Coordinates of C-alpha atoms in Angstrom, one line a residue:
Chain A
M1 CA 51.2 28.6 4.6
T2 CA 49.4 27.8 7.8
M3 CA 49.7 24.1 8.9
R4 CA 46.4 23.2 10.3
I5 CA 46.5 20.7 13.4
V6 CA 43.2 19.4 14.1
V7 CA 42.5 17.3 17.3
L8 CA 39.4 15.4 17.0
G9 CA 37.9 14.8 20.6
G10 CA 37.8 17.1 23.6
G11 CA 38.3 14.5 26.6
T12 CA 41.5 14.3 28.4
A13 CA 43.6 12.9 25.4
G14 CA 42.6 15.8 23.1
T15 CA 42.4 18.5 25.5
T16 CA 45.8 17.9 27.0
V17 CA 47.5 17.4 23.7
A18 CA 45.9 20.6 22.4
N19 CA 47.0 22.5 25.2
R20 CA 50.6 21.2 25.3
L21 CA 50.8 21.9 21.6
A22 CA 49.7 25.5 21.9
R23 CA 52.0 26.2 24.8
A24 CA 55.0 24.8 22.7
L25 CA 54.1 26.3 19.5
R26 CA 53.2 29.9 20.8
P27 CA 55.7 31.6 18.4
E28 CA 54.1 29.8 15.5
I29 CA 50.8 30.3 16.3
R30 CA 51.2 33.9 16.9
R31 CA 53.0 34.1 13.6
G32 CA 50.2 32.5 11.8
T33 CA 52.3 29.7 10.6
V34 CA 50.3 27.0 12.9
E35 CA 46.7 26.7 13.9
V36 CA 45.5 24.1 16.6
T37 CA 42.0 23.5 16.9
V38 CA 40.1 20.9 18.8
V39 CA 36.8 19.5 17.3
T40 CA 34.4 17.9 19.7
D41 CA 30.8 17.0 20.0
R42 CA 30.3 18.4 23.6
D43 CA 31.2 21.7 25.2
R44 CA 31.6 20.3 28.5
H45 CA 34.6 18.1 29.9
W46 CA 34.1 15.3 32.5
Y47 CA 36.7 14.1 34.7
Q48 CA 35.6 10.6 34.5
P49 CA 37.4 9.1 37.6
G50 CA 35.5 11.3 39.6
Y51 CA 32.2 9.1 39.1
L52 CA 33.4 6.6 41.7
F53 CA 33.3 9.4 44.1
V54 CA 29.7 10.1 43.2
V55 CA 28.7 6.7 43.5
F56 CA 29.5 6.7 47.1
N57 CA 28.2 10.0 47.7
E58 CA 31.5 11.5 48.6
R59 CA 31.4 14.3 46.0
P60 CA 28.7 15.7 43.9
L61 CA 28.8 15.4 40.1
E62 CA 29.2 19.0 39.4
D63 CA 32.8 18.7 41.0
F64 CA 34.0 16.9 37.9
V65 CA 32.9 18.8 35.0
R66 CA 34.2 22.2 33.4
S67 CA 33.4 23.9 30.3
E68 CA 35.9 22.9 27.6
R69 CA 36.5 26.4 26.3
A70 CA 37.5 27.4 29.6
L71 CA 40.0 24.5 29.8
L72 CA 41.5 25.3 26.5
L73 CA 44.2 28.0 26.2
P74 CA 43.0 31.2 23.9
E75 CA 45.5 30.0 21.3
V76 CA 43.5 26.8 20.6
G77 CA 40.6 27.1 18.4
L78 CA 37.5 25.3 19.5
V79 CA 34.8 23.8 17.3
V80 CA 31.8 22.0 18.6
D81 CA 30.3 20.1 16.0
E82 CA 29.5 16.1 15.5
I83 CA 31.8 14.8 13.1
T84 CA 30.4 12.0 11.4
R85 CA 33.0 10.8 9.1
I86 CA 36.9 11.2 8.6
D87 CA 38.0 11.4 5.1
L88 CA 41.7 10.3 5.4
E89 CA 42.2 10.7 1.2
R90 CA 40.7 14.4 1.0
K91 CA 42.3 15.3 4.7
Q92 CA 39.1 16.4 5.9
L93 CA 36.7 15.9 8.7
I94 CA 33.0 15.8 7.9
S95 CA 30.0 16.8 9.9
P96 CA 26.2 17.4 8.5
Q97 CA 26.8 21.1 8.2
R98 CA 30.4 21.4 7.2
H99 CA 33.6 20.1 6.2
Y100 CA 36.9 20.7 8.4
P101 CA 40.4 20.4 6.4
Y102 CA 43.4 19.4 8.1
D103 CA 47.1 19.0 7.4
V104 CA 48.0 16.9 10.6
L105 CA 45.1 15.1 12.4
V106 CA 45.2 13.9 16.1
I107 CA 42.4 11.4 16.8
A108 CA 41.5 11.3 20.3
T109 CA 38.0 10.0 20.2
G110 CA 37.8 7.8 23.2
S111 CA 35.9 4.7 24.1
Y112 CA 32.5 4.0 25.3
P113 CA 30.8 1.3 27.2
D114 CA 28.5 -0.8 24.8
F115 CA 25.3 -1.6 27.0
Q116 CA 23.8 -3.3 23.9
S117 CA 26.4 -5.8 23.6
V118 CA 24.7 -8.2 25.9
P119 CA 21.2 -9.0 25.3
G120 CA 18.9 -7.8 28.3
L121 CA 21.8 -5.9 29.9
A122 CA 20.7 -2.4 29.1
E123 CA 17.4 -2.9 30.5
V124 CA 18.4 -3.8 34.2
T125 CA 22.1 -2.8 34.6
Y126 CA 23.5 0.0 36.9
D127 CA 26.8 1.5 36.0
F128 CA 29.3 4.1 36.9
Y129 CA 31.1 4.7 33.6
T130 CA 28.7 7.6 32.6
P131 CA 27.7 10.6 34.8
Q132 CA 23.9 9.8 34.8
G133 CA 24.8 6.2 35.6
A134 CA 27.0 7.3 38.6
E135 CA 24.0 9.3 40.1
R136 CA 21.5 6.6 39.4
L137 CA 23.7 4.0 41.1
R138 CA 24.4 6.7 44.1
D139 CA 20.6 6.9 44.6
R140 CA 20.0 3.2 44.5
L141 CA 22.6 2.6 46.9
T142 CA 21.4 5.1 49.6
T143 CA 17.8 3.1 49.7
W144 CA 19.5 -0.3 49.5
T145 CA 18.7 -2.5 52.5
G146 CA 20.4 -5.6 51.4
G147 CA 20.6 -8.5 48.8
R148 CA 23.1 -9.6 46.3
I149 CA 25.2 -7.1 44.4
M150 CA 26.8 -8.6 41.3
I151 CA 29.6 -6.8 39.5
V152 CA 30.2 -8.1 35.9
Q153 CA 32.5 -7.0 33.2
D154 CA 33.4 -7.7 29.8
V155 CA 36.6 -6.5 27.9
P156 CA 38.1 -4.3 26.6
H157 CA 36.9 -1.6 29.1
K158 CA 38.6 1.9 30.2
C159 CA 40.1 2.3 33.5
P160 CA 41.0 -1.6 34.0
A161 CA 41.1 -1.1 37.8
A162 CA 37.8 0.6 38.4
P163 CA 35.7 -2.7 38.8
V164 CA 38.1 -3.9 41.7
E165 CA 38.0 -0.2 43.1
V166 CA 34.2 -0.3 43.2
T167 CA 33.8 -3.7 44.7
L168 CA 36.4 -2.8 47.5
M169 CA 34.6 0.6 48.0
L170 CA 31.1 -1.1 48.2
D171 CA 32.4 -3.3 51.0
D172 CA 33.7 0.0 52.8
Y173 CA 30.5 1.8 52.2
F174 CA 28.1 -0.9 53.6
R175 CA 30.5 -1.4 56.7
R176 CA 30.4 2.3 57.5
R177 CA 26.4 2.1 57.1
R178 CA 26.4 -0.9 59.3
L179 CA 24.7 -2.8 56.6
R180 CA 27.7 -5.3 55.5
D181 CA 26.1 -8.1 56.8
R182 CA 23.0 -7.9 54.7
V183 CA 24.8 -7.3 51.7
E184 CA 26.5 -9.9 49.6
I185 CA 29.0 -8.5 47.1
V186 CA 29.8 -11.0 44.2
Y187 CA 32.8 -9.8 41.8
T188 CA 33.3 -11.6 38.4
Y189 CA 35.9 -11.7 35.8
P190 CA 36.1 -13.3 32.4
I191 CA 39.4 -15.3 32.8
G192 CA 40.8 -17.5 35.4
R193 CA 41.9 -14.8 37.9
V194 CA 40.3 -11.8 39.1
H195 CA 42.3 -9.1 36.9
A196 CA 44.0 -9.4 33.5
A197 CA 47.4 -8.2 35.1
E198 CA 48.6 -11.1 37.3
P199 CA 50.1 -8.7 40.1
I200 CA 46.8 -6.8 40.6
A201 CA 44.8 -10.1 40.4
D202 CA 46.9 -11.3 43.4
W203 CA 46.5 -7.8 45.2
A204 CA 42.8 -7.9 44.8
K205 CA 42.1 -11.5 45.7
Q206 CA 44.1 -11.0 49.0
Q207 CA 41.6 -8.1 49.7
F208 CA 38.5 -10.0 48.5
D209 CA 39.3 -13.0 50.8
A210 CA 40.1 -10.8 53.7
R211 CA 36.9 -8.8 53.4
G212 CA 34.4 -11.4 52.5
I213 CA 33.9 -10.5 48.9
R214 CA 32.8 -13.5 46.8
Y215 CA 34.4 -13.8 43.3
E216 CA 33.9 -15.9 40.4
T217 CA 36.3 -16.3 37.4
F218 CA 35.7 -17.6 34.0
F219 CA 32.6 -15.6 34.3
N220 CA 31.7 -14.8 30.5
M221 CA 28.4 -13.2 30.2
E222 CA 26.1 -14.2 27.2
A223 CA 22.9 -12.7 28.4
V224 CA 20.9 -11.1 31.0
D225 CA 17.2 -12.0 31.9
P226 CA 15.9 -8.6 33.5
K227 CA 12.6 -10.1 34.5
R228 CA 14.1 -13.3 36.5
Q229 CA 17.4 -11.0 37.4
V230 CA 19.5 -13.7 36.5
V231 CA 22.8 -13.3 34.4
L232 CA 23.4 -16.3 31.9
T233 CA 26.9 -17.2 31.2
M234 CA 28.7 -19.0 28.3
D235 CA 29.1 -22.2 30.5
G236 CA 25.4 -22.4 30.5
S237 CA 24.9 -21.5 34.0
E238 CA 22.7 -18.8 35.6
H239 CA 23.6 -16.3 38.3
P240 CA 21.1 -14.6 40.4
F241 CA 21.3 -10.8 41.6
D242 CA 19.5 -8.2 43.3
L243 CA 21.4 -5.4 42.0
L244 CA 23.7 -5.7 38.7
I245 CA 26.4 -3.3 38.3
S246 CA 28.1 -3.9 34.9
I247 CA 31.1 -2.9 32.9
P248 CA 30.4 -3.8 29.4
A249 CA 32.9 -4.4 26.5
H250 CA 33.8 -0.7 25.3
K251 CA 33.7 0.2 21.6
G252 CA 35.6 3.1 19.7
A253 CA 33.5 6.3 18.7
G254 CA 30.7 5.9 16.3
V255 CA 32.8 8.3 13.9
I256 CA 35.5 5.7 13.8
L257 CA 32.9 2.8 13.1
N258 CA 31.2 4.9 10.5
S259 CA 34.6 5.8 8.7
G260 CA 35.7 2.4 8.5
I261 CA 39.1 3.2 9.6
G262 CA 39.2 1.1 12.8
D263 CA 38.8 -2.5 13.7
E264 CA 35.7 -4.4 14.3
S265 CA 35.0 -2.6 17.8
G266 CA 36.2 0.8 16.2
F267 CA 39.6 0.8 17.7
I268 CA 42.5 2.3 15.2
P269 CA 45.6 0.3 14.3
T270 CA 48.3 2.4 15.9
D271 CA 52.0 2.1 15.9
R272 CA 52.9 1.4 19.7
H273 CA 55.9 3.8 19.7
T274 CA 55.2 6.7 17.3
L275 CA 51.6 6.7 17.7
K276 CA 51.0 7.2 14.0
M277 CA 48.0 5.6 12.6
I278 CA 49.4 2.6 10.5
G279 CA 49.9 3.5 7.1
Q280 CA 49.4 7.3 7.5
D281 CA 51.9 9.8 8.0
D282 CA 49.7 12.8 8.8
V283 CA 47.4 10.9 11.5
Y284 CA 48.0 10.4 15.0
V285 CA 46.0 8.4 17.7
L286 CA 46.2 8.8 21.2
G287 CA 44.2 7.6 24.3
D288 CA 41.3 5.0 24.1
A289 CA 41.1 5.4 20.6
T290 CA 44.1 3.3 19.7
N291 CA 43.9 -0.6 19.4
L292 CA 47.0 -0.9 21.5
P293 CA 47.0 -3.7 24.2
I294 CA 47.4 -1.4 27.2
S295 CA 45.1 0.2 29.6
K296 CA 42.6 2.5 28.4
A297 CA 43.1 5.1 31.1
G298 CA 43.6 8.9 31.6
S299 CA 47.3 8.5 32.5
T300 CA 47.8 6.5 29.1
A301 CA 46.5 9.5 27.1
H302 CA 48.8 11.9 29.5
Y303 CA 51.9 10.2 28.8
Q304 CA 51.1 9.5 25.2
A305 CA 50.4 13.4 24.9
E306 CA 53.8 14.4 26.5
V307 CA 55.4 12.1 23.7
L308 CA 53.2 13.1 20.6
V309 CA 53.5 16.9 21.4
K310 CA 57.5 16.4 21.4
N311 CA 57.4 14.9 18.0
L312 CA 54.6 17.2 16.5
V313 CA 56.7 20.3 17.7
D314 CA 59.9 18.7 15.9
R315 CA 57.6 18.1 12.8
V316 CA 56.5 21.7 12.6
R317 CA 60.1 22.9 12.9
G318 CA 61.5 20.4 10.3
L319 CA 63.3 18.1 12.8
P320 CA 62.9 14.5 12.6
E321 CA 60.3 12.8 15.1
T322 CA 62.4 10.9 17.4
H323 CA 60.6 10.4 20.5
L324 CA 58.9 7.2 21.3
Y325 CA 56.0 6.4 23.6
N326 CA 57.2 3.4 26.0
G327 CA 53.9 2.2 27.0
K328 CA 53.6 4.0 30.6
V329 CA 50.4 3.9 32.4
A330 CA 49.9 4.8 36.0
C331 CA 46.8 4.3 38.2
F332 CA 45.6 4.9 41.6
L333 CA 43.8 1.9 43.3
E334 CA 41.2 2.6 45.9
N335 CA 41.0 0.0 48.7
S336 CA 38.4 1.6 50.6
L337 CA 36.8 5.0 51.0
E338 CA 40.1 6.2 52.8
D339 CA 43.1 4.2 51.7
A340 CA 44.5 3.5 48.2
S341 CA 47.3 1.8 46.3
F342 CA 49.3 2.9 43.2
I343 CA 50.8 1.3 40.2
A344 CA 52.9 2.5 37.3
F345 CA 54.2 0.2 34.6
D346 CA 55.0 0.2 30.7
Y347 CA 55.9 -2.0 28.0
D348 CA 58.8 -3.6 29.6
H349 CA 57.8 -3.5 33.3
P350 CA 54.6 -5.2 34.9
P351 CA 52.5 -3.5 37.5
R352 CA 53.3 -3.9 41.4
P353 CA 50.9 -2.4 43.6
A354 CA 52.2 -0.4 46.1
A355 CA 51.6 -0.9 50.1
T356 CA 48.0 0.6 50.6
S357 CA 48.3 3.9 52.9
Q358 CA 45.9 6.8 53.6
L359 CA 48.6 9.0 52.0
L360 CA 48.0 7.4 48.5
H361 CA 44.2 8.1 49.0
W362 CA 44.8 11.6 50.0
F363 CA 47.2 12.0 46.9
K364 CA 44.2 10.7 44.8
G365 CA 41.8 13.2 46.3
M366 CA 44.3 15.8 45.4
Y367 CA 44.7 14.7 42.0
N368 CA 40.9 14.9 41.5
E369 CA 41.8 18.6 41.6
L370 CA 45.0 18.7 40.0
Y371 CA 43.6 16.8 37.0
W372 CA 42.6 20.1 35.7
L373 CA 46.3 21.3 35.6
T374 CA 46.9 17.9 33.4
A375 CA 44.1 18.9 31.0
R376 CA 45.5 22.5 30.7
G377 CA 48.8 21.0 29.8
L378 CA 50.6 22.2 32.8
M379 CA 51.4 18.9 34.6
Chain B
M1 CA 41.9 -32.0 11.1
A2 CA 38.7 -29.9 11.3
E3 CA 39.4 -26.8 9.2
A4 CA 39.3 -23.5 11.4
K5 CA 36.2 -21.2 10.7
K6 CA 37.9 -18.3 11.9
T7 CA 41.4 -17.5 12.7
I8 CA 42.3 -15.0 15.3
D9 CA 45.6 -13.4 14.8
A10 CA 46.3 -12.2 18.3
R11 CA 50.2 -11.8 17.7
G12 CA 51.6 -8.7 19.6
S13 CA 49.1 -8.7 22.1
F14 CA 49.9 -10.4 25.5
C15 CA 48.1 -12.6 28.0
P16 CA 45.2 -12.4 28.4
G17 CA 44.7 -10.5 25.3
P18 CA 44.5 -13.4 23.0
L19 CA 42.1 -15.4 25.3
M20 CA 39.9 -12.1 25.5
E21 CA 39.8 -12.2 21.6
L22 CA 38.8 -15.8 21.6
I23 CA 36.0 -15.1 23.8
K24 CA 34.6 -12.4 21.9
A25 CA 34.8 -14.6 18.7
A26 CA 33.3 -17.5 20.5
R27 CA 30.3 -15.5 21.6
E28 CA 29.5 -14.7 18.1
A29 CA 30.5 -18.2 16.7
K30 CA 28.0 -21.2 16.1
V31 CA 28.0 -24.6 18.0
G32 CA 30.4 -26.7 16.1
D33 CA 32.5 -24.0 14.6
V34 CA 36.4 -24.2 15.0
L35 CA 38.3 -21.2 16.2
E36 CA 42.0 -21.0 15.9
V37 CA 44.2 -18.5 17.7
L38 CA 47.6 -17.3 17.0
S39 CA 49.6 -16.1 19.9
N40 CA 53.2 -15.4 20.6
D41 CA 52.4 -15.2 24.4
A42 CA 53.4 -18.7 26.1
G43 CA 50.6 -18.0 28.6
S44 CA 48.0 -18.3 26.1
A45 CA 49.1 -22.0 25.6
K46 CA 48.1 -22.8 29.3
D47 CA 45.2 -20.1 29.6
I48 CA 43.1 -20.8 26.5
P49 CA 42.9 -24.8 27.2
E50 CA 42.0 -24.1 30.8
W51 CA 39.3 -21.6 29.9
A52 CA 38.0 -24.0 26.9
K53 CA 37.8 -26.9 29.4
K54 CA 35.8 -24.9 31.8
M55 CA 33.3 -23.8 29.3
G56 CA 32.9 -27.3 27.9
H57 CA 34.7 -26.6 24.5
T58 CA 37.1 -29.2 22.9
V59 CA 40.5 -28.2 22.5
L60 CA 41.6 -29.6 19.1
Y61 CA 45.4 -28.6 19.0
V62 CA 48.0 -26.6 20.9
E63 CA 51.0 -26.4 18.8
E64 CA 54.1 -24.5 18.5
A65 CA 54.9 -22.8 15.3
E66 CA 57.8 -20.5 14.2
G67 CA 58.0 -18.3 17.4
Y68 CA 54.2 -18.4 18.2
W69 CA 51.5 -20.8 19.3
K70 CA 48.5 -22.3 17.1
I71 CA 45.6 -23.2 19.3
A72 CA 42.3 -24.2 18.1
I73 CA 39.0 -25.1 19.8
K74 CA 35.7 -26.3 18.8
K75 CA 32.8 -24.5 20.1
E76 CA 30.5 -27.0 21.8
R77 CA 27.6 -25.3 23.4

């Protein structure tokens, strides 16, 4: 009997987990007792943190995309199809054309910015969370002659540090172009400080103060008036902008919402240590698709994949699953176009930003290349 | 005491998770609705009333129950 392990999703989480599994289970795959298949709706794989560097015209978008087939080991099967429903009862994935049965399912369907979540927003906003958005924002910035740039955000969103990074990088970008005195940068955040994690808030606030970046807290977007170019907030006030960059609340994948297996926003209730879907023994969830109250970030998916693969290998070999995810996340924090900080934290240890340095920025630059080794399951 | 229209159980999620959940619910609620948050994070007992005051909503109660906090607001605008 062949155990069919199906990984739904070909982003960082899905690709990393499938490659690591294939490497660890090579003997079983060769004997035909295990199959590992990635099912994804796209044949290209984007390195999403690269978008930030596209915005500032530091790197072209093409540097951050690869073919999914080329990233996967030959032992991993790849199906490109749009799954519309997950049938947990019959243990199958359903697309308009086909059904794909599984014995063990790994859900890695990610999260997506919902630009429709605020009325009027989609009509006027720029973004750097989508490949097209990053290029469009880059082009707008290159022709920008001055005015107020407002950064607005809602939660949850992936890569929680990115809005701070884009703000600090905008400051540096315009200084280099000798335009900083003509640009007002306004950063906003929904709660009473500039970031959810207090140590990051303290770090960012210090940078904002030193560099003349304005910030507004308790900023809860309710609507955007595209004609008048104002953001309306929950406290009844209006905030004019010349250029709006938004990071709206994210949702889980359409297939999760459609299958009714997630919460209202499409995130799947997941055990924070075993990464099993709550109430399901054959379904695991990792990356942005979970409802865990931790950062939705590539590094989260990477550390989760390490744990999950050990447990899945044990499961295949008839051993108990003893490895637990400890909530580990690590992120670089770009402080400008040439220096950066770094944070690492887990369920029990809050983040503490490292001193900013050029070295950390260089390492981030290197990681932009090393990422492909992560996706291949090599580091 | 006004009856809560919606109770948001944010236990197990840490600050500012419970406040974020409340903001989401407040956006969908009608003026006059009472929203109750359950949180086992002590930070919520400070953050939620601070946010509500800033937004012009009324804080109805901040109560400590067995190992968690019950905080209710009335949406005023």
